[in-house]
Short mmCIF file of C-alpha atoms in Angstrom, two decimals:
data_model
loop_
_atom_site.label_atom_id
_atom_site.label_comp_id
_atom_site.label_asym_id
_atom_site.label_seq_id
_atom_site.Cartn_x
_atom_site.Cartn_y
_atom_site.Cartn_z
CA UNK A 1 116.31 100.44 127.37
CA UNK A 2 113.24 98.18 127.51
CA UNK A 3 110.44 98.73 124.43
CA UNK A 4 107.99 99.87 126.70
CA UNK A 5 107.68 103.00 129.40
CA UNK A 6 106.57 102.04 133.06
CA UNK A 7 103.13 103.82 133.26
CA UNK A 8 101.22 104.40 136.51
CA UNK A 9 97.83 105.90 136.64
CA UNK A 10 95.94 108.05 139.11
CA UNK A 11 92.41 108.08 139.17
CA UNK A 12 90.42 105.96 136.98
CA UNK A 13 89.26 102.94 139.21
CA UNK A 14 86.50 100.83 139.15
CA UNK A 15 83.46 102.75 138.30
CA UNK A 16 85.32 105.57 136.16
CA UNK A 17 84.63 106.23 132.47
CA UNK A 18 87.79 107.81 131.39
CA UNK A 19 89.93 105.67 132.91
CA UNK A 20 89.68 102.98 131.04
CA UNK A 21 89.69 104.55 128.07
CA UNK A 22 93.35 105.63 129.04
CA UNK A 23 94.64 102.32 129.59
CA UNK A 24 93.21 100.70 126.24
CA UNK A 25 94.73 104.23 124.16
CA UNK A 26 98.10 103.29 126.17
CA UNK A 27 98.18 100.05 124.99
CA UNK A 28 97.27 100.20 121.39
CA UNK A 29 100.58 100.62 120.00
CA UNK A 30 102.44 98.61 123.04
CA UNK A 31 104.42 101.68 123.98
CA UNK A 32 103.28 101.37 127.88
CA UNK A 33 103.08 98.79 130.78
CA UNK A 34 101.05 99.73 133.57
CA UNK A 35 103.03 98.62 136.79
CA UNK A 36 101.34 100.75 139.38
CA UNK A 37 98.17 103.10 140.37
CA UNK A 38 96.59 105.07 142.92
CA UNK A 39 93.41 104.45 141.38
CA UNK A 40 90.85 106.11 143.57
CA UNK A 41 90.34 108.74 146.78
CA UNK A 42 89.19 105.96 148.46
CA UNK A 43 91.95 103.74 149.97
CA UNK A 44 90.55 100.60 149.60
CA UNK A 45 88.64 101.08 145.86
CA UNK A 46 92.34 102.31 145.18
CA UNK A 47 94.10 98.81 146.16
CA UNK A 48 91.29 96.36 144.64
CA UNK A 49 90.95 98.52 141.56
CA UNK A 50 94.44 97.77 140.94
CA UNK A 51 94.52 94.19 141.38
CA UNK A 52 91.59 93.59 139.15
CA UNK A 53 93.53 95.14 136.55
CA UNK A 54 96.66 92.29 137.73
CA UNK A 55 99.26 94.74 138.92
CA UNK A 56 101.60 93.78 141.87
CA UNK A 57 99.58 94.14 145.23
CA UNK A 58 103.04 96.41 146.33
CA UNK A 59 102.07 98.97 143.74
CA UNK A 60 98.80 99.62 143.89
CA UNK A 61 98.75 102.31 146.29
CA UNK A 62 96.35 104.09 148.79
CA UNK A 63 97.01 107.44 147.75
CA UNK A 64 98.90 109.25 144.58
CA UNK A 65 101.35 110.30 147.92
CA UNK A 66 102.07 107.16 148.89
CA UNK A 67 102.17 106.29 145.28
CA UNK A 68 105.38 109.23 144.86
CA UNK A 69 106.87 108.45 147.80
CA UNK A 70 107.06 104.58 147.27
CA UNK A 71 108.09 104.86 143.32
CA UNK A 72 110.98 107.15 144.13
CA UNK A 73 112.49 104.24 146.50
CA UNK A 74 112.52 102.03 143.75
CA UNK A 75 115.89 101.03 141.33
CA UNK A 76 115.16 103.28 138.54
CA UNK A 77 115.48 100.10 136.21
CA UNK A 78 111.92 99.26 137.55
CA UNK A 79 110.24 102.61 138.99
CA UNK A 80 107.69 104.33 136.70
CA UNK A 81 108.66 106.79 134.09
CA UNK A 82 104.92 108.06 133.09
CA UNK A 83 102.19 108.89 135.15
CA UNK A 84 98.27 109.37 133.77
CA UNK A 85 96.11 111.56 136.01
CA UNK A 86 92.63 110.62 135.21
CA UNK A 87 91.05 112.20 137.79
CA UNK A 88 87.92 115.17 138.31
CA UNK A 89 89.23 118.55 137.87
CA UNK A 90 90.12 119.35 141.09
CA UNK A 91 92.42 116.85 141.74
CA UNK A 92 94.44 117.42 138.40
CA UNK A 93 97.01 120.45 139.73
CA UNK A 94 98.12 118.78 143.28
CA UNK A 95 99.36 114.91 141.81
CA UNK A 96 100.95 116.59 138.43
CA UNK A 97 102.41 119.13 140.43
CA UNK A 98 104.31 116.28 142.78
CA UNK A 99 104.85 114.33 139.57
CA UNK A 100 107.00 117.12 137.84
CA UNK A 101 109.03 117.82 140.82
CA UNK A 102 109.58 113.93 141.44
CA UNK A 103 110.95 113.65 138.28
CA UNK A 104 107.75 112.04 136.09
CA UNK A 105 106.79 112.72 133.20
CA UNK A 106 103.11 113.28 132.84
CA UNK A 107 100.19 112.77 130.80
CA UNK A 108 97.04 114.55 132.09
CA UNK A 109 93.55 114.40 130.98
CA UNK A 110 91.91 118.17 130.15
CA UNK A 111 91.31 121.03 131.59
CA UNK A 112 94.57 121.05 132.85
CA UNK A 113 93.47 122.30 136.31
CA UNK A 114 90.93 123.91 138.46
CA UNK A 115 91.52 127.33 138.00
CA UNK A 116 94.12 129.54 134.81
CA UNK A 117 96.17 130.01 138.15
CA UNK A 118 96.93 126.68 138.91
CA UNK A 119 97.69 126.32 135.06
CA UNK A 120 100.35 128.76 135.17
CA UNK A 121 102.10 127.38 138.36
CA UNK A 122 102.07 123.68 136.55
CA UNK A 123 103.39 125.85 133.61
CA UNK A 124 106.26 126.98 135.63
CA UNK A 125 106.79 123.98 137.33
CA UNK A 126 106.94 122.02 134.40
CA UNK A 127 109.52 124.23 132.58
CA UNK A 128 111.94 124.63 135.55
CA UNK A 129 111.95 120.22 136.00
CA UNK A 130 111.87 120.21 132.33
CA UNK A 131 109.64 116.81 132.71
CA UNK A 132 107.55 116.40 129.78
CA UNK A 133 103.77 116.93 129.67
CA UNK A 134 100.97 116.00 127.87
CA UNK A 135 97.19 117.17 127.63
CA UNK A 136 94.66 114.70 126.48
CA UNK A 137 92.92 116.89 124.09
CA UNK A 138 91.85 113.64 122.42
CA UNK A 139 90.30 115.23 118.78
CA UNK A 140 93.39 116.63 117.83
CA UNK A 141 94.80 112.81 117.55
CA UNK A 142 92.76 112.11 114.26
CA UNK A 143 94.23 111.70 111.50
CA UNK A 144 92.38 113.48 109.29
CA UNK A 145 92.53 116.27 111.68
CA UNK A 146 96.20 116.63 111.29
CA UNK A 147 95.47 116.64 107.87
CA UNK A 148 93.30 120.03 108.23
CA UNK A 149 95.90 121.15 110.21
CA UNK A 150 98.91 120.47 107.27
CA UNK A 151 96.32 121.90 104.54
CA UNK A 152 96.46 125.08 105.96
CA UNK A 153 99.71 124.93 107.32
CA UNK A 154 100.87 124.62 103.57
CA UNK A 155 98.39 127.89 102.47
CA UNK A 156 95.93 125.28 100.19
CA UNK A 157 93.47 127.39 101.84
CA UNK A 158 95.11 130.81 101.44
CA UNK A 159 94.48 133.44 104.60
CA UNK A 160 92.05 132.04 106.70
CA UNK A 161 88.86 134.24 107.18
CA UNK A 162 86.28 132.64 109.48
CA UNK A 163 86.23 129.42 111.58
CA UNK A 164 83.01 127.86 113.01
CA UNK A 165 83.70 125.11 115.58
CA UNK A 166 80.59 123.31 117.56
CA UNK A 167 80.40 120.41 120.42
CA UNK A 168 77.13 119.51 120.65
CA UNK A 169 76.03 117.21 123.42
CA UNK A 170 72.33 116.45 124.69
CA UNK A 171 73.54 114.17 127.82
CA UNK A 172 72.93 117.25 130.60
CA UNK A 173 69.43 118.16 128.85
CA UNK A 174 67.36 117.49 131.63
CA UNK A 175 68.78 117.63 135.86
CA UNK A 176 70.93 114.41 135.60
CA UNK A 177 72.68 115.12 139.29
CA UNK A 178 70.57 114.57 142.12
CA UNK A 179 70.63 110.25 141.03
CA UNK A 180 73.47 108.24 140.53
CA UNK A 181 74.71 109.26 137.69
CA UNK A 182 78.75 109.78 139.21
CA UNK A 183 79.91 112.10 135.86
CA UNK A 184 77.06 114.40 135.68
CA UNK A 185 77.30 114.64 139.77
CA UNK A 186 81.16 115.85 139.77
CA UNK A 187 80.82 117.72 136.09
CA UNK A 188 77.95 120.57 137.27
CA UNK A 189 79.32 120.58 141.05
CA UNK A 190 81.59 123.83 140.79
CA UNK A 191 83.54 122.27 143.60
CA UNK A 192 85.25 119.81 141.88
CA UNK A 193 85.16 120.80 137.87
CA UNK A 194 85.92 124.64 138.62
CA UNK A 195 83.78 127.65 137.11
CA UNK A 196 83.03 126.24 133.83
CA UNK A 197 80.44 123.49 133.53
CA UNK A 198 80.04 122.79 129.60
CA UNK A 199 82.51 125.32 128.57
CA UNK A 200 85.11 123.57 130.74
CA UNK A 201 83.90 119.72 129.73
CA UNK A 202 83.60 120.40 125.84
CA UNK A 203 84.05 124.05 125.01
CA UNK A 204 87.83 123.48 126.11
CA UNK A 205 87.89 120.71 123.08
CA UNK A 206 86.58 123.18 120.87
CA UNK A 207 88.66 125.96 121.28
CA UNK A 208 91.64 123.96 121.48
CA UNK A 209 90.63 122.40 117.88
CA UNK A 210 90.12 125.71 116.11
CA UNK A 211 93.51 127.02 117.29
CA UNK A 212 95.26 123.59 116.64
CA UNK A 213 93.96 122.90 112.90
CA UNK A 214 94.21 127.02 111.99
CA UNK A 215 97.20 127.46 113.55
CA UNK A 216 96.51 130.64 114.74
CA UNK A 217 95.39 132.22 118.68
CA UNK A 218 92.31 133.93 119.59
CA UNK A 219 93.02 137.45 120.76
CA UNK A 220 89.65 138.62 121.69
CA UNK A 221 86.19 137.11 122.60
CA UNK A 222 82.98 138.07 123.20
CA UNK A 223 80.63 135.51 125.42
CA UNK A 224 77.01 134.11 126.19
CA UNK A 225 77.26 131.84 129.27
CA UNK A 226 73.59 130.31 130.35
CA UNK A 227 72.59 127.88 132.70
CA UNK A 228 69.40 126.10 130.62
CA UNK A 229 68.60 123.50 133.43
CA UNK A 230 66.93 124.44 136.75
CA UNK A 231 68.47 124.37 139.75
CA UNK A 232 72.02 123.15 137.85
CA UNK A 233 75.08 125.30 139.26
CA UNK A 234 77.11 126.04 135.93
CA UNK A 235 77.16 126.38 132.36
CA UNK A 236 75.45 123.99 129.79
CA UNK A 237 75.29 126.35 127.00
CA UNK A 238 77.85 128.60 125.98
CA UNK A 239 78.44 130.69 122.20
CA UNK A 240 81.69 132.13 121.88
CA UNK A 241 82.47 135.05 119.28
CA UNK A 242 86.10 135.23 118.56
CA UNK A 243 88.73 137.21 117.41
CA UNK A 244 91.82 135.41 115.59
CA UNK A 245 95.93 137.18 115.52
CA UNK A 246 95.32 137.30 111.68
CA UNK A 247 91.83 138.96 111.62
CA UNK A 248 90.14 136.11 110.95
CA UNK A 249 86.71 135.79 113.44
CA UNK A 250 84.87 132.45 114.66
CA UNK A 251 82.00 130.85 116.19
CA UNK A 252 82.01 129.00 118.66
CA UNK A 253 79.18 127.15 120.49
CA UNK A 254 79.09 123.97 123.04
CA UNK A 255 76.29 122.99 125.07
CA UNK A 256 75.37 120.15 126.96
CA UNK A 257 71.11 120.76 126.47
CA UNK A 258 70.83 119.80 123.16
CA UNK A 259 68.47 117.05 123.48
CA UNK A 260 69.30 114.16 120.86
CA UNK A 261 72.86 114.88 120.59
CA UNK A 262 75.98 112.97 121.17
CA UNK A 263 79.66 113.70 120.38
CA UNK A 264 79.43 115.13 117.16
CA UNK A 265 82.54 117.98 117.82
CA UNK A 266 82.94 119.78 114.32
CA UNK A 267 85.04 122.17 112.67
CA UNK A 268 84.75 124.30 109.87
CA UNK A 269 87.62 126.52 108.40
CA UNK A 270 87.22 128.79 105.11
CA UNK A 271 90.08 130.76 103.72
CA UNK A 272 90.18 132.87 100.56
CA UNK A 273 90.93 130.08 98.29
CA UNK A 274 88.88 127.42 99.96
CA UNK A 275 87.05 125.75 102.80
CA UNK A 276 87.36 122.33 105.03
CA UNK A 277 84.98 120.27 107.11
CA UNK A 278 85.71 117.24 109.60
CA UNK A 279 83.17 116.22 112.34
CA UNK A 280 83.75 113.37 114.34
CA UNK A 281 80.48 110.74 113.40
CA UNK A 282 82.59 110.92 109.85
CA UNK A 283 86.00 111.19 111.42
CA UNK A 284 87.78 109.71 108.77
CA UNK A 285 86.89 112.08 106.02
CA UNK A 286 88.10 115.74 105.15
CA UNK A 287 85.79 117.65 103.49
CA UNK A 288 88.05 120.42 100.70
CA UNK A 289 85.87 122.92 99.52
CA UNK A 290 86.58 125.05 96.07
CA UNK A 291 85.10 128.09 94.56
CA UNK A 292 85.02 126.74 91.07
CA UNK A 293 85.57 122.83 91.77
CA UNK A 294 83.70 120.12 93.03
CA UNK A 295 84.24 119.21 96.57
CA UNK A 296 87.39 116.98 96.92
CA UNK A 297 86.93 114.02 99.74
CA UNK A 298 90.09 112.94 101.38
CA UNK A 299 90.05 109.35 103.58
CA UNK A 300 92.05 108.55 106.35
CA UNK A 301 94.44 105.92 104.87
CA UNK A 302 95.26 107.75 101.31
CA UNK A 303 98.70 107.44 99.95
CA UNK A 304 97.95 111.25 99.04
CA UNK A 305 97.91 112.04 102.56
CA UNK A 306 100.70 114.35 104.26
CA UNK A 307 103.10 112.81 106.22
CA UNK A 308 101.32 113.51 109.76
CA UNK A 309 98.79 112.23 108.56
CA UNK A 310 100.34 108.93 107.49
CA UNK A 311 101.92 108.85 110.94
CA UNK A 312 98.81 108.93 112.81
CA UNK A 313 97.34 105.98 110.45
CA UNK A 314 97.53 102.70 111.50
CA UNK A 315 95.23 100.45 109.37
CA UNK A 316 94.70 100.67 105.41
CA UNK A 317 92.24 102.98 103.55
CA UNK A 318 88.24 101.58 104.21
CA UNK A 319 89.57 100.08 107.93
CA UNK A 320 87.89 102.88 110.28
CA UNK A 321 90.09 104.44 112.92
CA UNK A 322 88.27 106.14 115.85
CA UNK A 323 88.08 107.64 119.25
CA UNK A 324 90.66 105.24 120.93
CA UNK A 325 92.72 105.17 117.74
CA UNK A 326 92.82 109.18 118.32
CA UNK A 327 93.50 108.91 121.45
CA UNK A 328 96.45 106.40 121.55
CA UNK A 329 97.93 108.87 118.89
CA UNK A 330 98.57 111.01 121.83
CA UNK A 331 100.21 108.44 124.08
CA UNK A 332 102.06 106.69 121.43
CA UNK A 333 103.82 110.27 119.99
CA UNK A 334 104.53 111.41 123.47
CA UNK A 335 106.08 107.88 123.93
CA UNK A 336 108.16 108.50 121.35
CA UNK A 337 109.31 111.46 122.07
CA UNK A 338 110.32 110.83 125.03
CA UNK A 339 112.05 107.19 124.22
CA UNK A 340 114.15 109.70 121.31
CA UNK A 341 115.15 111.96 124.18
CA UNK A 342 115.95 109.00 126.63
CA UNK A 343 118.32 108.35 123.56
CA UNK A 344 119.52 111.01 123.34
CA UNK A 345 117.97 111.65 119.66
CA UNK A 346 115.90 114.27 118.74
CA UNK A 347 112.24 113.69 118.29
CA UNK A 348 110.73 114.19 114.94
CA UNK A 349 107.88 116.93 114.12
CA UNK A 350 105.68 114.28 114.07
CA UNK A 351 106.42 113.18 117.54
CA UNK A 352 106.05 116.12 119.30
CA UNK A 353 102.41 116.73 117.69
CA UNK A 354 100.77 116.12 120.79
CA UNK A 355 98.62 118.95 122.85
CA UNK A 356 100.79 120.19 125.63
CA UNK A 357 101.57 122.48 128.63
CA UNK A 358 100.79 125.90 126.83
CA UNK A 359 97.35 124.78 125.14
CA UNK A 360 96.47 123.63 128.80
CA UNK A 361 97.02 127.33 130.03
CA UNK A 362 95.17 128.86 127.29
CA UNK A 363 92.48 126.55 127.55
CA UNK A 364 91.80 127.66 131.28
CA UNK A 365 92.43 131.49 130.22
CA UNK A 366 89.25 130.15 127.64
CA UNK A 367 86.77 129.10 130.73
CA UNK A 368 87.57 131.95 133.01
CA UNK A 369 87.50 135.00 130.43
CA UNK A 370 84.30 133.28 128.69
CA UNK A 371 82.86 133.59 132.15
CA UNK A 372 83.91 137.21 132.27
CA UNK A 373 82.74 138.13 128.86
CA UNK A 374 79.34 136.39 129.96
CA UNK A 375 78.99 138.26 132.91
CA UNK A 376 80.17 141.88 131.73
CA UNK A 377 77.75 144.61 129.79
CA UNK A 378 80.78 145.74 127.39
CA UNK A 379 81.14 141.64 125.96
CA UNK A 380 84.02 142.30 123.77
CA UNK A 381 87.23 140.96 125.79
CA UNK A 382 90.69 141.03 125.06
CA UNK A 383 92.05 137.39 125.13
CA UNK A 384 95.22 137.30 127.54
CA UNK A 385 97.36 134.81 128.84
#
């Protein structure tokens, strides 16, 4: 078996943010070779897109159908293995759906899909071709992160009690999509990103953080949904009360209206013995907090790091490692696992930390019961899947 899997993308031509971002996270760690694309809805954009980025004219394809059909009639010493959907929201369900039953594997940038019941079909599908499948939740690919997430794993916090968890972002703050501005067009046009505006762009990331680091599910919620922006279709500003399975509650807010802002997603977790703190514009440092101790300040790159941790490093201590660091975590672990399984090994824990096929359901069961909750008098909802 060669080193590297035979990636194609869909989605992400010229002109797209995300896409690119993909590609460079793919090759970080050498794992992947692009070899073919259907890189846009628009035939043409599609083919040039994927000779400017020097794949074989034969493989850069029209349409992610064509792109299916044609892959399948190739040796399978040479077809692709992986495919990346980098596409709007609406076209996320239809090309992973084809690539499960035609035998790809697939990586697939969040919200899963459209709507929680096109999640649960690409649920089923996915289980009964047993392909694997990967969500791009990209913050859970720190290192530092998975370093929260082993803290409390191993009880250093005791019984967690309360979780606050905030994506601030200022980008939507004033009516961005009548110009030309492509992402704010397609992100607040419920036609293609679905019923959740900022809940489904960034309040996604946020709920799936504060499950992934605590470990635990939200069983209840209680929403305020508002549309700040005139004349704007969805969400930009959403606060989320929640309910955790051990008792514990949460905060949760994301909006896209705070004027100023960036990226700066942030998590805070405090148990009975002690608190933690990671944001992402100081993503390589993990706040501990103690009752009767000064604050302890862990760095990405420690030798007294856990073991996921250390896995999800690649430079030494005082070398930064960022967003595309994070997110080629992701591709590299589910490259892994899936080169163990192709040899018949069986992938480590560390491998198969990457967000997957059941945090993409409940993140959809997140948008459309937050939307509920928002709309209903009684507020308090029971979170089900």
């Amino acid at each position: 078996m060669s080193k590297k899997l035979r990636l194609g993308m869909i989605g992400g031509g010229k002109g797209a943010f995300i896409g690119a971002i993909h590609r460079i996270a793919a090759q970080i760690d050498s794992e992947y070779e692009l070899v073919c694309g259907a890189f846009s809805s628009n035939p043409n954009l599609s083919i040039e897109s994927g000779k400017d980025l020097g794949l074989n004219p034969s493989r850069c394809y029209a349409s992610y159908e064509e792109l299916f059909k044609k892959e399948q009639l190739l040796p399978e010493n040479e077809r692709m293995q992986v495919v990346s959907i980098v596409t709007p929201n609406h076209v996320h369900f239809a090309p992973a759906k084809l690539a499960l039953q035609n035998g790809f594997h697939v990586i697939l940038d969040k919200p899963m899909a459209f709507s929680l019941a096109e999640a649960k079909e690409l649920k089923t599908v996915a289980e009964q071709t047993k392909q694997r499948f990967c969500l791009t939740h990209t913050y859970t690919g720190y290192p530092m992160v998975k370093e929260a997430k082993q803290q409390i794993a191993q009880n250093k916090l005791g019984t967690i009690r309360k979780i606050y968890v905030e994506y601030p972002q200022g980008w939507l703050s004033k009516y961005e999509e009548s110009g030309d501005n492509k992402q704010a067009a397609w992100r607040t046009d419920p036609s293609k990103s679905g019923m959740g505006g900022a809940l489904g762009d960034i309040g996604t990331h946020a709920f799936n953080l504060a499950e992934y680091i605590t470990g635990l599910k939200v069983t209840q919620i209680n929403a305020d949904i508002n549309t700040v922006v005139e004349g704007r279709k969805l969400d930009d500003d959403a606060t989320v009360l929640l309910k955790f399975n051990n008792g514990a509650s949460g905060i949760l807010f994301a909006t896209q209206v705070a004027a100023g802002e960036e990226n700066n997603i942030k998590v805070r977790v405090y148990g009975e013995k002690g608190g933690l703190e990671w944001q992402q514009e100081d993503a390589n440092v993990l706040l501990l907090k103690w009752p009767e101790q000064p604050c302890q300040i862990l760095k990405t790159g420690g030798g007294y790091l856990g073991n996921f941790a250390k896995h999800n490093t690649r430079t030494p201590g005082g070398h930064p490692e960022g967003y595309l660091e994070a997110f080629a975590n992701l591709y590299r672990n589910f490259a892994l696992t899936i080169k163990a399984e192709l040899n018949q090994e069986t992938p480590s824990e560390e491998m198969l930390d990457f967000t997957g096929i059941e945090d993409g359901v409940r993140g959809m069961a997140f948008i459309e019961q937050s939307i509920a909750s928002g709309k209903s008098s009684e507020k308090w909802m029971d979170f089900v899947v």
